[in-house]
PDB file of N, CA and C in Angstrom:
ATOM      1  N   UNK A 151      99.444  70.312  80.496  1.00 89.00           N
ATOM      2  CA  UNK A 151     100.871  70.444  80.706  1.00 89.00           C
ATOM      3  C   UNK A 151     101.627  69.971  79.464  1.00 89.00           C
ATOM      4  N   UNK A 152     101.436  68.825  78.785  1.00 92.00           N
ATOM      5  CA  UNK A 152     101.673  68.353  77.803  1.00 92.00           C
ATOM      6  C   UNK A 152     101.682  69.171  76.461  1.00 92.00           C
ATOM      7  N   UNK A 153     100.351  69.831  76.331  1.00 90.00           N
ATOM      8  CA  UNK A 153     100.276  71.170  75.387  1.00 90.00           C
ATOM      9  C   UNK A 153     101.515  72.141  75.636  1.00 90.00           C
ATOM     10  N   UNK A 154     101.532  72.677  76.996  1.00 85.00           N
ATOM     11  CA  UNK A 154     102.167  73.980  76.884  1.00 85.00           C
ATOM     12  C   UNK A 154     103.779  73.017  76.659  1.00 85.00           C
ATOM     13  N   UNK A 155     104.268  72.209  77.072  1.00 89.00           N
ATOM     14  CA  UNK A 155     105.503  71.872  76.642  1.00 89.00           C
ATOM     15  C   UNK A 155     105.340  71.381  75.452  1.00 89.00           C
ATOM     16  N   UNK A 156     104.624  71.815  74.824  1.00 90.00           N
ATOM     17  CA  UNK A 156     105.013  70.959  73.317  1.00 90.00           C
ATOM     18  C   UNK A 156     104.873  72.688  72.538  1.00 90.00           C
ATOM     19  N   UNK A 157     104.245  73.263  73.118  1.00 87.00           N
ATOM     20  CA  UNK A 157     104.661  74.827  72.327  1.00 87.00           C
ATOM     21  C   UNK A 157     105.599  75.267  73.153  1.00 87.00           C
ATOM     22  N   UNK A 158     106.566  75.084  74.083  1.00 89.00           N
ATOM     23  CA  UNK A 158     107.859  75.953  74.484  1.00 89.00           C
ATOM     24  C   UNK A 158     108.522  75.059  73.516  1.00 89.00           C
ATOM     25  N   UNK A 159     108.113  73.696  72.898  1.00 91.00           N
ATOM     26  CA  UNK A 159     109.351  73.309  72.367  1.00 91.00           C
ATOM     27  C   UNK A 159     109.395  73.624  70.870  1.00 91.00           C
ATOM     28  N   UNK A 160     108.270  74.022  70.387  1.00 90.00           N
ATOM     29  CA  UNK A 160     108.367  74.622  69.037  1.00 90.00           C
ATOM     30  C   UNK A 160     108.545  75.937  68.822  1.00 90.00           C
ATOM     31  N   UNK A 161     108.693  76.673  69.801  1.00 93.00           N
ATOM     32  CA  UNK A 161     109.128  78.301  70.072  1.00 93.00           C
ATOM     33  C   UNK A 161     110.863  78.431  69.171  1.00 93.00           C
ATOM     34  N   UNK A 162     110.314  79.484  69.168  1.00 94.00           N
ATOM     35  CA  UNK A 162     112.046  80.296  69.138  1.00 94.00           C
ATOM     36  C   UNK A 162     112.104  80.926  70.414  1.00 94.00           C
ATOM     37  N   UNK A 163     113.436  80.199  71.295  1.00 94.00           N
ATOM     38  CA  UNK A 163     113.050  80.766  72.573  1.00 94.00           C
ATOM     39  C   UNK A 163     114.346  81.544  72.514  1.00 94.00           C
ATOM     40  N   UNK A 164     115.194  82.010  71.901  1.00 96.00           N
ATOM     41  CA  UNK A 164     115.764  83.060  71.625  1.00 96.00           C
ATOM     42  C   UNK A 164     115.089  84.660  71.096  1.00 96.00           C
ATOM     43  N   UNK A 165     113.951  84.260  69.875  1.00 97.00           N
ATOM     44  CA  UNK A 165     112.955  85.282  69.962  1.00 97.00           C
ATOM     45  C   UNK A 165     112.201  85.520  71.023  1.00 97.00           C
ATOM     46  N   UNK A 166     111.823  84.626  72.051  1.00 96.00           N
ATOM     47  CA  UNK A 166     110.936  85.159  72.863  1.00 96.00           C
ATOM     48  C   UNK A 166     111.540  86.011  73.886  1.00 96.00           C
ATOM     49  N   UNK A 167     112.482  84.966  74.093  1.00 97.00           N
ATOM     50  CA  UNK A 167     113.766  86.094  75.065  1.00 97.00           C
ATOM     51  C   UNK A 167     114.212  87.412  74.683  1.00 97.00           C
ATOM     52  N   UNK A 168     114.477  87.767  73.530  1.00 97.00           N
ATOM     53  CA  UNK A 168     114.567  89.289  73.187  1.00 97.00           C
ATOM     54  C   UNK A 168     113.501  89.689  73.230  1.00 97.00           C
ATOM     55  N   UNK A 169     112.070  89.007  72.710  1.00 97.00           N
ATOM     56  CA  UNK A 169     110.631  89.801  73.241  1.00 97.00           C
ATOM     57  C   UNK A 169     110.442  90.586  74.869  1.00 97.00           C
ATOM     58  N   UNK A 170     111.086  89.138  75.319  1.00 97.00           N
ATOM     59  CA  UNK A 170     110.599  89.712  76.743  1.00 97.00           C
ATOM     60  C   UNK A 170     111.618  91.063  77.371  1.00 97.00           C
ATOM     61  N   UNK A 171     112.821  90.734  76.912  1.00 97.00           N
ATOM     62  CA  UNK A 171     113.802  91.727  77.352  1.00 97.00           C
ATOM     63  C   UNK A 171     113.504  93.058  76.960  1.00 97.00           C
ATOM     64  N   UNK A 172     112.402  93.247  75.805  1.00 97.00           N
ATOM     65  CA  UNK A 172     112.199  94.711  74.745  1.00 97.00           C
ATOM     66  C   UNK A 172     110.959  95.149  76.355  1.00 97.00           C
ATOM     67  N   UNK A 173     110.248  93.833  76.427  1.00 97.00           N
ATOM     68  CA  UNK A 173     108.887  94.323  77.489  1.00 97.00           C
ATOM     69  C   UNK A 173     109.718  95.345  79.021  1.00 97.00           C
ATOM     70  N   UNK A 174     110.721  94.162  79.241  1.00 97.00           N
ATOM     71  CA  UNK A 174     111.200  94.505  80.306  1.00 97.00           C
ATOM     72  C   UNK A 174     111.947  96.124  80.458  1.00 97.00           C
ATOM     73  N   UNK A 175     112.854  96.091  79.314  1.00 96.00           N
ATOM     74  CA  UNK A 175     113.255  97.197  79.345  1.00 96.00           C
ATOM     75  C   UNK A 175     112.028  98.894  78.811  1.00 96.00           C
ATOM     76  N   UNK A 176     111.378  98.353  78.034  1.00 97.00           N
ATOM     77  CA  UNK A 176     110.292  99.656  77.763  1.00 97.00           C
ATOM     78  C   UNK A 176     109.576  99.407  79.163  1.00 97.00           C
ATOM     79  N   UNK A 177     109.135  98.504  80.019  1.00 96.00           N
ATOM     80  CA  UNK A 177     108.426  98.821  81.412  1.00 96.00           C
ATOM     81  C   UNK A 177     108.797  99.942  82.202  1.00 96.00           C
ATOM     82  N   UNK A 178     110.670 100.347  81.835  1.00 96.00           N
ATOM     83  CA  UNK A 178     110.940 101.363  82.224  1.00 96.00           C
ATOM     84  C   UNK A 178     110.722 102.732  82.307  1.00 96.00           C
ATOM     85  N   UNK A 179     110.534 102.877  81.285  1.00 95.00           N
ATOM     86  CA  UNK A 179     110.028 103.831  80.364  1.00 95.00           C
ATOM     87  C   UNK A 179     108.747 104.267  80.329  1.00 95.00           C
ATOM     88  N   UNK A 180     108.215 105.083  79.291  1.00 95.00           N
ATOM     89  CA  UNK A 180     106.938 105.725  78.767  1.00 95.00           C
ATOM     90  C   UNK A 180     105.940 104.767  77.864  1.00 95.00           C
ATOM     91  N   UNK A 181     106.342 104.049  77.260  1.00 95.00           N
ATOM     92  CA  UNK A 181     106.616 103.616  76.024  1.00 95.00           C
ATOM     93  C   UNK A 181     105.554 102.687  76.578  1.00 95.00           C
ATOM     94  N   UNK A 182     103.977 102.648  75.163  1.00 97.00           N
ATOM     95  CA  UNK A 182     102.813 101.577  75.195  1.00 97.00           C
ATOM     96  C   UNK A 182     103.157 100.250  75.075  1.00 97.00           C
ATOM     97  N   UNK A 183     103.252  99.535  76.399  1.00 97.00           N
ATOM     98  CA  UNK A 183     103.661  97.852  76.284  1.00 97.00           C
ATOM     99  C   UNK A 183     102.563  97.143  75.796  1.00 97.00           C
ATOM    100  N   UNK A 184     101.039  97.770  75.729  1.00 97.00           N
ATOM    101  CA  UNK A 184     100.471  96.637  74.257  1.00 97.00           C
ATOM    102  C   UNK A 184     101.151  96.094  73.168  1.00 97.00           C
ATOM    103  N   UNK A 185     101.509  96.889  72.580  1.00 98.00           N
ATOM    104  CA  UNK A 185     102.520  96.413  70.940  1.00 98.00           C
ATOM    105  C   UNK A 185     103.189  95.004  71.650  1.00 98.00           C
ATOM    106  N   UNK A 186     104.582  95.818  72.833  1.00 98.00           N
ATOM    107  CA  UNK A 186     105.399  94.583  72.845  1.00 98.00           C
ATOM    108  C   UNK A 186     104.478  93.219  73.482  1.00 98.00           C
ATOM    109  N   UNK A 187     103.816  93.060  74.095  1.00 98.00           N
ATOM    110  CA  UNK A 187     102.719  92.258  74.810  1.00 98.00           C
ATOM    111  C   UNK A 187     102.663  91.169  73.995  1.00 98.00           C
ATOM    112  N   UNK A 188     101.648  91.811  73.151  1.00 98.00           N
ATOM    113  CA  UNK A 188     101.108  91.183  71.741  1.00 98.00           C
ATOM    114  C   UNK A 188     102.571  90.609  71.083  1.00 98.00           C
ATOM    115  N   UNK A 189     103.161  91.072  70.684  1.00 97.00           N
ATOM    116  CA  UNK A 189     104.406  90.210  70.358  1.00 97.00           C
ATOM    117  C   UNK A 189     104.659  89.345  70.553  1.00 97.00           C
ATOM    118  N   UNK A 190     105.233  89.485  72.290  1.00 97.00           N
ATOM    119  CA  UNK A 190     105.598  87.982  72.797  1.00 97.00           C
ATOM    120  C   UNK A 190     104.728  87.073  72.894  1.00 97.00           C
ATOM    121  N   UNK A 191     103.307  87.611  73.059  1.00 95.00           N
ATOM    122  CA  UNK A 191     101.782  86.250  72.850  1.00 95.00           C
ATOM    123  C   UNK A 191     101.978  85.834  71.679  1.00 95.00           C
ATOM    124  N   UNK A 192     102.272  86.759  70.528  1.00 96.00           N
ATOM    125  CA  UNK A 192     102.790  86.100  69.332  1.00 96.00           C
ATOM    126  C   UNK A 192     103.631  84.854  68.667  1.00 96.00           C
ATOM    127  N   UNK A 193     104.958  85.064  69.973  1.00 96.00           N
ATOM    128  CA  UNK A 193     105.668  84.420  69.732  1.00 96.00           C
ATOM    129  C   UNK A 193     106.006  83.177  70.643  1.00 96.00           C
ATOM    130  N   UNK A 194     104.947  82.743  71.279  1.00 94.00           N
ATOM    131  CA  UNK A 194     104.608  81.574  72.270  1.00 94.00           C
ATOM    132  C   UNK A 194     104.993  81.955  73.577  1.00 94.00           C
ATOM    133  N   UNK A 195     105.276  83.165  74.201  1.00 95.00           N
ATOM    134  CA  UNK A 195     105.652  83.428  75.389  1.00 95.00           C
ATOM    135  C   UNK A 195     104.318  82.721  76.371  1.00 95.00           C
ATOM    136  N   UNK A 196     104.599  82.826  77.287  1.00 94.00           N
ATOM    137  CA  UNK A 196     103.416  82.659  78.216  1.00 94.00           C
ATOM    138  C   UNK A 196     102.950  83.448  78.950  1.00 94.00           C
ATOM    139  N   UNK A 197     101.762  83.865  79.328  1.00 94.00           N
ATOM    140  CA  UNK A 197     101.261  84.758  80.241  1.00 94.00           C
ATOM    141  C   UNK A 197     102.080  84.972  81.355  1.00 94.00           C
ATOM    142  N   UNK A 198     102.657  83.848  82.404  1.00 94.00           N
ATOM    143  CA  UNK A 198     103.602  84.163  83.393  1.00 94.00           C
ATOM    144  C   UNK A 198     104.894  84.787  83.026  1.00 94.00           C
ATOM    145  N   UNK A 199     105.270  84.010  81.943  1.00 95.00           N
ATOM    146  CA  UNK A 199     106.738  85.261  81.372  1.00 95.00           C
ATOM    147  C   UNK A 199     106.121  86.476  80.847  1.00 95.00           C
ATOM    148  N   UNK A 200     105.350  86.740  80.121  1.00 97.00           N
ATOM    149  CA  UNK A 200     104.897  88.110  79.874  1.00 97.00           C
ATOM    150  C   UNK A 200     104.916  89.145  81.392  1.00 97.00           C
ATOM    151  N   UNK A 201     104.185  88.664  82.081  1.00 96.00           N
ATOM    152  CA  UNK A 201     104.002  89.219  83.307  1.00 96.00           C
ATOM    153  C   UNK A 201     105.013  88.863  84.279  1.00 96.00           C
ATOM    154  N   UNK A 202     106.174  87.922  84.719  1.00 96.00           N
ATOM    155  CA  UNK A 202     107.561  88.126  84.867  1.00 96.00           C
ATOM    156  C   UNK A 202     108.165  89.029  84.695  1.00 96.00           C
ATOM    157  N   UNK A 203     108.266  89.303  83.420  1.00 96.00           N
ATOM    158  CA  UNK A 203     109.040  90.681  82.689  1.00 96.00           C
ATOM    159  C   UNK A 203     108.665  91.783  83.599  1.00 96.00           C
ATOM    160  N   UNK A 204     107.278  91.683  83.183  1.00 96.00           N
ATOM    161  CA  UNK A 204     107.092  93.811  84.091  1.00 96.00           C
ATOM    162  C   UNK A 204     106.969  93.567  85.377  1.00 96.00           C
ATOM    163  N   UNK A 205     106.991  92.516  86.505  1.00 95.00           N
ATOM    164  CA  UNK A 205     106.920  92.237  88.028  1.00 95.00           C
ATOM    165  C   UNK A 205     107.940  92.786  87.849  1.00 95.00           C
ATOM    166  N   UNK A 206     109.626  92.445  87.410  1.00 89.00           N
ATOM    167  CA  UNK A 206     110.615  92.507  87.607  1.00 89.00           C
ATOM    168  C   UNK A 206     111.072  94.281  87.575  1.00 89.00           C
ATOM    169  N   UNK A 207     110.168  95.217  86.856  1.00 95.00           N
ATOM    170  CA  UNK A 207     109.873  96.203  87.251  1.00 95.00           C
ATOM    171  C   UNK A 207     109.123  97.405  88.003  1.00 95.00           C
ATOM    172  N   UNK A 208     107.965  96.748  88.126  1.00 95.00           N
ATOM    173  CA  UNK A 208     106.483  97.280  88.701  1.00 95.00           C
ATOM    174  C   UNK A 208     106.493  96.485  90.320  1.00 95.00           C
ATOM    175  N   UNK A 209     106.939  95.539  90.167  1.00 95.00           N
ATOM    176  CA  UNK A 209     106.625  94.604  91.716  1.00 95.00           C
ATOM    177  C   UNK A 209     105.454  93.733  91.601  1.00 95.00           C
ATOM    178  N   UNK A 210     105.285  93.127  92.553  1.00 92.00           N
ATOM    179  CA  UNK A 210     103.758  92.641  92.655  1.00 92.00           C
ATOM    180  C   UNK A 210     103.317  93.277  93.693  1.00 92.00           C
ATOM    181  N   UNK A 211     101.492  93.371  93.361  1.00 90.00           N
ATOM    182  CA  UNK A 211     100.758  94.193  94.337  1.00 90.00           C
ATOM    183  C   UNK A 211     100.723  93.171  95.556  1.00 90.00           C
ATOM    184  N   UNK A 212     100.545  93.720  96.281  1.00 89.00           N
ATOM    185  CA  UNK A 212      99.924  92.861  97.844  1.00 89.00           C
ATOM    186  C   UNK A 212      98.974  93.725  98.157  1.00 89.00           C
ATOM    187  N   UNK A 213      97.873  93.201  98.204  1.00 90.00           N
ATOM    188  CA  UNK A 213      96.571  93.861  99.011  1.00 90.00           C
ATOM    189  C   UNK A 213      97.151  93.728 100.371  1.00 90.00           C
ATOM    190  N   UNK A 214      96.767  94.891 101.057  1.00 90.00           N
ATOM    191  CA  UNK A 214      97.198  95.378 102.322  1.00 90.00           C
ATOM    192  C   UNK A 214      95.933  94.388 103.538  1.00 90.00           C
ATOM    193  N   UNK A 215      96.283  93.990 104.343  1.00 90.00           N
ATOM    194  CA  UNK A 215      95.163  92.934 105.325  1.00 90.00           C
ATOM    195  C   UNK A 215      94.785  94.164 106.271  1.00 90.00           C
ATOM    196  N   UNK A 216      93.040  93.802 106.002  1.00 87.00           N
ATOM    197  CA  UNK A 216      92.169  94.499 106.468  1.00 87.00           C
ATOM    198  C   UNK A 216      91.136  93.863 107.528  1.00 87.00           C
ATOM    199  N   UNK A 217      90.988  93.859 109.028  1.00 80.00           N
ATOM    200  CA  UNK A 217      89.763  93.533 109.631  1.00 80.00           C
ATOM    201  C   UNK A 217      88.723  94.667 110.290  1.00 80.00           C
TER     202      UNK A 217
END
């Protein structure tokens, strides 16, 4: 825990925020979200904000309950 708050605090969290907003808004779209992905991993995002971004378009799955 200590790690990951010590890299949100050396971030540019203004860059990451336009990272994520480029993910969010191309999720819309056609457009290969590897490139932007890689970016924001680039730029200290975190796996949950990476994947935040496109929930906020795609949804989350729910496996359907089966007996």
């Amino acid at each position: 825990v200590r790690n990951l708050e010590a890299r949100k605090a050396a971030r540019d969290d203004a860059a990451v925020e336009r990272s994520l907003s480029r993910l969010t808004e191309a999720s819309r779209g056609e457009e290969n979200l590897v490139p932007l992905i890689l970016e924001a991993s680039r730029l200290e995002a975190t796996l949950g904000e990476i994947c935040g971004a496109m929930r906020d378009v795609f949804g989350e799955y729910r496996e359907p309950a089966r007996f």
